[in-house]
Amino acid sequence: MAPATTSDGPTWATVRDRLHDRGLRWTPQRRTVIEVLSRTEGHVTGAELLDACRAIDPETTPSTVYRTLDVLEELDLIRHSHGLDGREEYHVLPGAAHGHLHCSACGASWDIDATEAAALVRSLRTGRGFVVDLTHLSVAGHCAACHAAEETRDR
């Protein structure tokens, strides 16, 4: 289960009151979305979230899930990014900004933190004047194991 709080960020414990403060009702479907997200660690796609919600409440609609995700992002409880295929992924209780490495061969993915991305970010800023949004950085390539297997095949 994901923690109820981040070290210095918002909590799931206050989400009901924060939704009410925005004039939003605490509906059974919205409660289900938040219940599922509060037990989720890491990343989840909208489709995965919808499936998990429908396992609890088959009446859950995509529009409720995506509207709730939009509000929860405004409340800093989630953050969206995009996978290599363009689909949105949601980071639950996001901590520090990070990007992603994706192995095109095996499909594995890893987070890349600001320290690891610093040289690339600095190079783009210096050379092009481009400021990188690390939360939307996705780099495709081959992991060490797949690269080694590929080199062995090529010999």
PDB file of C-alpha atoms in Angstrom:
ATOM      1  CA  MET A   1       0.000   0.000   0.000  1.00  0.00           C
ATOM      2  CA  ALA A   2       1.239   3.478  -0.816  1.00  0.00           C
ATOM      3  CA  PRO A   3       1.938   5.757   2.097  1.00  0.00           C
ATOM      4  CA  ALA A   4      -0.863   8.051   3.227  1.00  0.00           C
ATOM      5  CA  THR A   5       1.469  11.027   3.000  1.00  0.00           C
ATOM      6  CA  THR A   6       4.550  12.157   1.236  1.00  0.00           C
ATOM      7  CA  SER A   7       7.396  13.546   3.296  1.00  0.00           C
ATOM      8  CA  ASP A   8       6.506  17.112   2.432  1.00  0.00           C
ATOM      9  CA  GLY A   9       3.470  16.874   0.187  1.00  0.00           C
ATOM     10  CA  PRO A  10      -0.283  16.358   0.248  1.00  0.00           C
ATOM     11  CA  THR A  11      -2.047  13.385   1.787  1.00  0.00           C
ATOM     12  CA  TRP A  12      -4.890  11.055   0.869  1.00  0.00           C
ATOM     13  CA  ALA A  13      -6.361  11.723   4.328  1.00  0.00           C
ATOM     14  CA  THR A  14      -7.413  15.257   3.361  1.00  0.00           C
ATOM     15  CA  VAL A  15      -8.602  14.595  -0.182  1.00  0.00           C
ATOM     16  CA  ARG A  16     -12.315  14.428   0.671  1.00  0.00           C
ATOM     17  CA  ASP A  17     -12.239  17.861   2.333  1.00  0.00           C
ATOM     18  CA  ARG A  18     -10.138  19.308  -0.482  1.00  0.00           C
ATOM     19  CA  LEU A  19     -12.642  18.055  -3.065  1.00  0.00           C
ATOM     20  CA  HIS A  20     -15.517  19.549  -1.071  1.00  0.00           C
ATOM     21  CA  ASP A  21     -13.603  22.855  -0.923  1.00  0.00           C
ATOM     22  CA  ARG A  22     -13.672  22.822  -4.748  1.00  0.00           C
ATOM     23  CA  GLY A  23     -17.413  22.244  -4.770  1.00  0.00           C
ATOM     24  CA  LEU A  24     -17.062  18.596  -5.794  1.00  0.00           C
ATOM     25  CA  ARG A  25     -19.221  15.855  -4.334  1.00  0.00           C
ATOM     26  CA  TRP A  26     -17.872  12.736  -2.660  1.00  0.00           C
ATOM     27  CA  THR A  27     -19.563  10.246  -4.981  1.00  0.00           C
ATOM     28  CA  PRO A  28     -19.223   6.456  -4.748  1.00  0.00           C
ATOM     29  CA  GLN A  29     -17.304   6.379  -8.053  1.00  0.00           C
ATOM     30  CA  ARG A  30     -14.935   9.175  -7.018  1.00  0.00           C
ATOM     31  CA  ARG A  31     -14.405   7.445  -3.672  1.00  0.00           C
ATOM     32  CA  THR A  32     -13.533   4.228  -5.548  1.00  0.00           C
ATOM     33  CA  VAL A  33     -10.975   6.037  -7.753  1.00  0.00           C
ATOM     34  CA  ILE A  34      -9.322   7.553  -4.696  1.00  0.00           C
ATOM     35  CA  GLU A  35      -9.415   4.260  -2.803  1.00  0.00           C
ATOM     36  CA  VAL A  36      -7.644   2.481  -5.664  1.00  0.00           C
ATOM     37  CA  LEU A  37      -5.073   5.259  -6.096  1.00  0.00           C
ATOM     38  CA  SER A  38      -4.348   5.387  -2.361  1.00  0.00           C
ATOM     39  CA  ARG A  39      -3.287   1.717  -2.549  1.00  0.00           C
ATOM     40  CA  THR A  40      -1.210   2.204  -5.703  1.00  0.00           C
ATOM     41  CA  GLU A  41       2.536   2.707  -5.696  1.00  0.00           C
ATOM     42  CA  GLY A  42       4.468   4.178  -8.590  1.00  0.00           C
ATOM     43  CA  HIS A  43       2.778   4.581 -11.946  1.00  0.00           C
ATOM     44  CA  VAL A  44      -0.628   3.642 -13.323  1.00  0.00           C
ATOM     45  CA  THR A  45      -2.305   4.292 -16.663  1.00  0.00           C
ATOM     46  CA  GLY A  46      -5.853   5.575 -16.933  1.00  0.00           C
ATOM     47  CA  ALA A  47      -6.931   2.244 -18.445  1.00  0.00           C
ATOM     48  CA  GLU A  48      -5.331   0.283 -15.590  1.00  0.00           C
ATOM     49  CA  LEU A  49      -7.011   2.546 -13.066  1.00  0.00           C
ATOM     50  CA  LEU A  50     -10.386   2.190 -14.779  1.00  0.00           C
ATOM     51  CA  ASP A  51     -10.067  -1.618 -14.749  1.00  0.00           C
ATOM     52  CA  ALA A  52      -9.125  -1.639 -11.059  1.00  0.00           C
ATOM     53  CA  CYS A  53     -12.060   0.647 -10.223  1.00  0.00           C
ATOM     54  CA  ARG A  54     -14.490  -1.471 -12.230  1.00  0.00           C
ATOM     55  CA  ALA A  55     -13.353  -4.534 -10.282  1.00  0.00           C
ATOM     56  CA  ILE A  56     -14.746  -2.762  -7.197  1.00  0.00           C
ATOM     57  CA  ASP A  57     -17.620  -0.861  -8.837  1.00  0.00           C
ATOM     58  CA  PRO A  58     -18.599  -2.027 -12.343  1.00  0.00           C
ATOM     59  CA  GLU A  59     -20.507   1.231 -12.879  1.00  0.00           C
ATOM     60  CA  THR A  60     -17.325   3.323 -12.852  1.00  0.00           C
ATOM     61  CA  THR A  61     -17.182   5.431 -16.010  1.00  0.00           C
ATOM     62  CA  PRO A  62     -14.069   6.586 -17.876  1.00  0.00           C
ATOM     63  CA  SER A  63     -15.196  10.220 -17.653  1.00  0.00           C
ATOM     64  CA  THR A  64     -15.344  10.058 -13.852  1.00  0.00           C
ATOM     65  CA  VAL A  65     -11.897   8.477 -13.672  1.00  0.00           C
ATOM     66  CA  TYR A  66     -10.277  11.054 -15.962  1.00  0.00           C
ATOM     67  CA  ARG A  67     -12.060  14.052 -14.398  1.00  0.00           C
ATOM     68  CA  THR A  68     -10.977  12.839 -10.972  1.00  0.00           C
ATOM     69  CA  LEU A  69      -7.397  12.403 -12.205  1.00  0.00           C
ATOM     70  CA  ASP A  70      -7.419  16.001 -13.469  1.00  0.00           C
ATOM     71  CA  VAL A  71      -8.544  17.313 -10.078  1.00  0.00           C
ATOM     72  CA  LEU A  72      -6.095  15.114  -8.172  1.00  0.00           C
ATOM     73  CA  GLU A  73      -3.269  16.460 -10.319  1.00  0.00           C
ATOM     74  CA  GLU A  74      -4.294  20.006  -9.394  1.00  0.00           C
ATOM     75  CA  LEU A  75      -4.148  18.878  -5.735  1.00  0.00           C
ATOM     76  CA  ASP A  76      -0.585  17.479  -6.290  1.00  0.00           C
ATOM     77  CA  LEU A  77      -1.637  13.933  -5.378  1.00  0.00           C
ATOM     78  CA  ILE A  78      -0.709  12.630  -8.818  1.00  0.00           C
ATOM     79  CA  ARG A  79       1.343  13.840 -11.762  1.00  0.00           C
ATOM     80  CA  HIS A  80       0.929  12.762 -15.352  1.00  0.00           C
ATOM     81  CA  SER A  81       3.619  11.934 -17.839  1.00  0.00           C
ATOM     82  CA  HIS A  82       3.671  10.164 -21.179  1.00  0.00           C
ATOM     83  CA  GLY A  83       5.051   6.758 -22.042  1.00  0.00           C
ATOM     84  CA  LEU A  84       6.907   6.105 -25.266  1.00  0.00           C
ATOM     85  CA  ASP A  85       3.665   5.069 -26.930  1.00  0.00           C
ATOM     86  CA  GLY A  86       2.136   8.444 -26.048  1.00  0.00           C
ATOM     87  CA  ARG A  87      -0.305   7.159 -23.437  1.00  0.00           C
ATOM     88  CA  GLU A  88      -0.600   9.050 -20.218  1.00  0.00           C
ATOM     89  CA  GLU A  89       0.794   7.524 -17.065  1.00  0.00           C
ATOM     90  CA  TYR A  90       0.027   8.846 -13.626  1.00  0.00           C
ATOM     91  CA  HIS A  91       2.570   8.984 -10.809  1.00  0.00           C
ATOM     92  CA  VAL A  92       0.888   8.493  -7.458  1.00  0.00           C
ATOM     93  CA  LEU A  93       2.028  10.802  -4.645  1.00  0.00           C
ATOM     94  CA  PRO A  94       4.904  12.072  -6.745  1.00  0.00           C
ATOM     95  CA  GLY A  95       8.080  12.968  -4.952  1.00  0.00           C
ATOM     96  CA  ALA A  96      10.950  14.537  -6.780  1.00  0.00           C
ATOM     97  CA  ALA A  97      10.610  15.082 -10.515  1.00  0.00           C
ATOM     98  CA  HIS A  98      11.962  12.221 -12.581  1.00  0.00           C
ATOM     99  CA  GLY A  99      12.038  10.924 -16.122  1.00  0.00           C
ATOM    100  CA  HIS A 100      11.970   7.396 -17.496  1.00  0.00           C
ATOM    101  CA  LEU A 101      14.216   4.967 -19.319  1.00  0.00           C
ATOM    102  CA  HIS A 102      12.429   2.337 -21.430  1.00  0.00           C
ATOM    103  CA  CYS A 103      14.012  -0.794 -22.883  1.00  0.00           C
ATOM    104  CA  SER A 104      12.619  -1.260 -26.378  1.00  0.00           C
ATOM    105  CA  ALA A 105      13.617  -4.943 -26.368  1.00  0.00           C
ATOM    106  CA  CYS A 106      12.202  -6.310 -23.087  1.00  0.00           C
ATOM    107  CA  GLY A 107       9.748  -3.535 -22.194  1.00  0.00           C
ATOM    108  CA  ALA A 108      11.227  -2.815 -18.768  1.00  0.00           C
ATOM    109  CA  SER A 109      11.331   0.748 -17.503  1.00  0.00           C
ATOM    110  CA  TRP A 110      13.175   2.653 -14.805  1.00  0.00           C
ATOM    111  CA  ASP A 111      12.946   6.053 -13.202  1.00  0.00           C
ATOM    112  CA  ILE A 112      15.768   8.478 -13.877  1.00  0.00           C
ATOM    113  CA  ASP A 113      16.186  11.173 -11.239  1.00  0.00           C
ATOM    114  CA  ALA A 114      17.401  14.727 -11.688  1.00  0.00           C
ATOM    115  CA  THR A 115      20.969  13.821 -10.731  1.00  0.00           C
ATOM    116  CA  GLU A 116      21.199  11.140 -13.428  1.00  0.00           C
ATOM    117  CA  ALA A 117      19.617  13.424 -16.031  1.00  0.00           C
ATOM    118  CA  ALA A 118      21.652  16.487 -15.054  1.00  0.00           C
ATOM    119  CA  ALA A 119      24.253  16.288 -17.845  1.00  0.00           C
ATOM    120  CA  LEU A 120      21.595  15.954 -20.573  1.00  0.00           C
ATOM    121  CA  VAL A 121      19.421  18.682 -19.054  1.00  0.00           C
ATOM    122  CA  ARG A 122      22.428  21.007 -18.705  1.00  0.00           C
ATOM    123  CA  SER A 123      23.597  20.293 -22.258  1.00  0.00           C
ATOM    124  CA  LEU A 124      20.191  21.088 -23.742  1.00  0.00           C
ATOM    125  CA  ARG A 125      19.924  24.258 -21.683  1.00  0.00           C
ATOM    126  CA  THR A 126      23.413  25.452 -22.612  1.00  0.00           C
ATOM    127  CA  GLY A 127      23.467  24.378 -26.245  1.00  0.00           C
ATOM    128  CA  ARG A 128      19.905  25.091 -27.252  1.00  0.00           C
ATOM    129  CA  GLY A 129      18.423  27.267 -24.529  1.00  0.00           C
ATOM    130  CA  PHE A 130      15.926  24.465 -23.985  1.00  0.00           C
ATOM    131  CA  VAL A 131      14.547  23.899 -20.481  1.00  0.00           C
ATOM    132  CA  VAL A 132      13.640  20.244 -19.937  1.00  0.00           C
ATOM    133  CA  ASP A 133      10.518  19.223 -18.040  1.00  0.00           C
ATOM    134  CA  LEU A 134      11.983  16.127 -16.430  1.00  0.00           C
ATOM    135  CA  THR A 135       8.516  14.752 -15.624  1.00  0.00           C
ATOM    136  CA  HIS A 136       7.935  14.345 -19.364  1.00  0.00           C
ATOM    137  CA  LEU A 137      11.352  12.932 -20.275  1.00  0.00           C
ATOM    138  CA  SER A 138      11.200   9.390 -21.682  1.00  0.00           C
ATOM    139  CA  VAL A 139      14.304   7.835 -23.227  1.00  0.00           C
ATOM    140  CA  ALA A 140      14.128   4.661 -25.305  1.00  0.00           C
ATOM    141  CA  GLY A 141      17.030   2.288 -25.741  1.00  0.00           C
ATOM    142  CA  HIS A 142      18.231  -1.116 -24.603  1.00  0.00           C
ATOM    143  CA  CYS A 143      18.955  -2.167 -21.042  1.00  0.00           C
ATOM    144  CA  ALA A 144      22.325  -3.726 -20.220  1.00  0.00           C
ATOM    145  CA  ALA A 145      21.012  -7.301 -20.441  1.00  0.00           C
ATOM    146  CA  CYS A 146      19.271  -6.794 -23.786  1.00  0.00           C
ATOM    147  CA  HIS A 147      22.248  -4.895 -25.184  1.00  0.00           C
ATOM    148  CA  ALA A 148      24.604  -7.718 -24.133  1.00  0.00           C
ATOM    149  CA  ALA A 149      22.288 -10.333 -25.666  1.00  0.00           C
ATOM    150  CA  GLU A 150      22.148  -8.307 -28.887  1.00  0.00           C
ATOM    151  CA  GLU A 151      25.932  -8.058 -29.071  1.00  0.00           C
ATOM    152  CA  THR A 152      26.255 -11.811 -28.493  1.00  0.00           C
ATOM    153  CA  ARG A 153      23.829 -12.517 -31.339  1.00  0.00           C
ATOM    154  CA  ASP A 154      25.744 -10.166 -33.654  1.00  0.00           C
ATOM    155  CA  ARG A 155      29.073 -11.972 -33.141  1.00  0.00           C
TER     156      ARG A 155
END
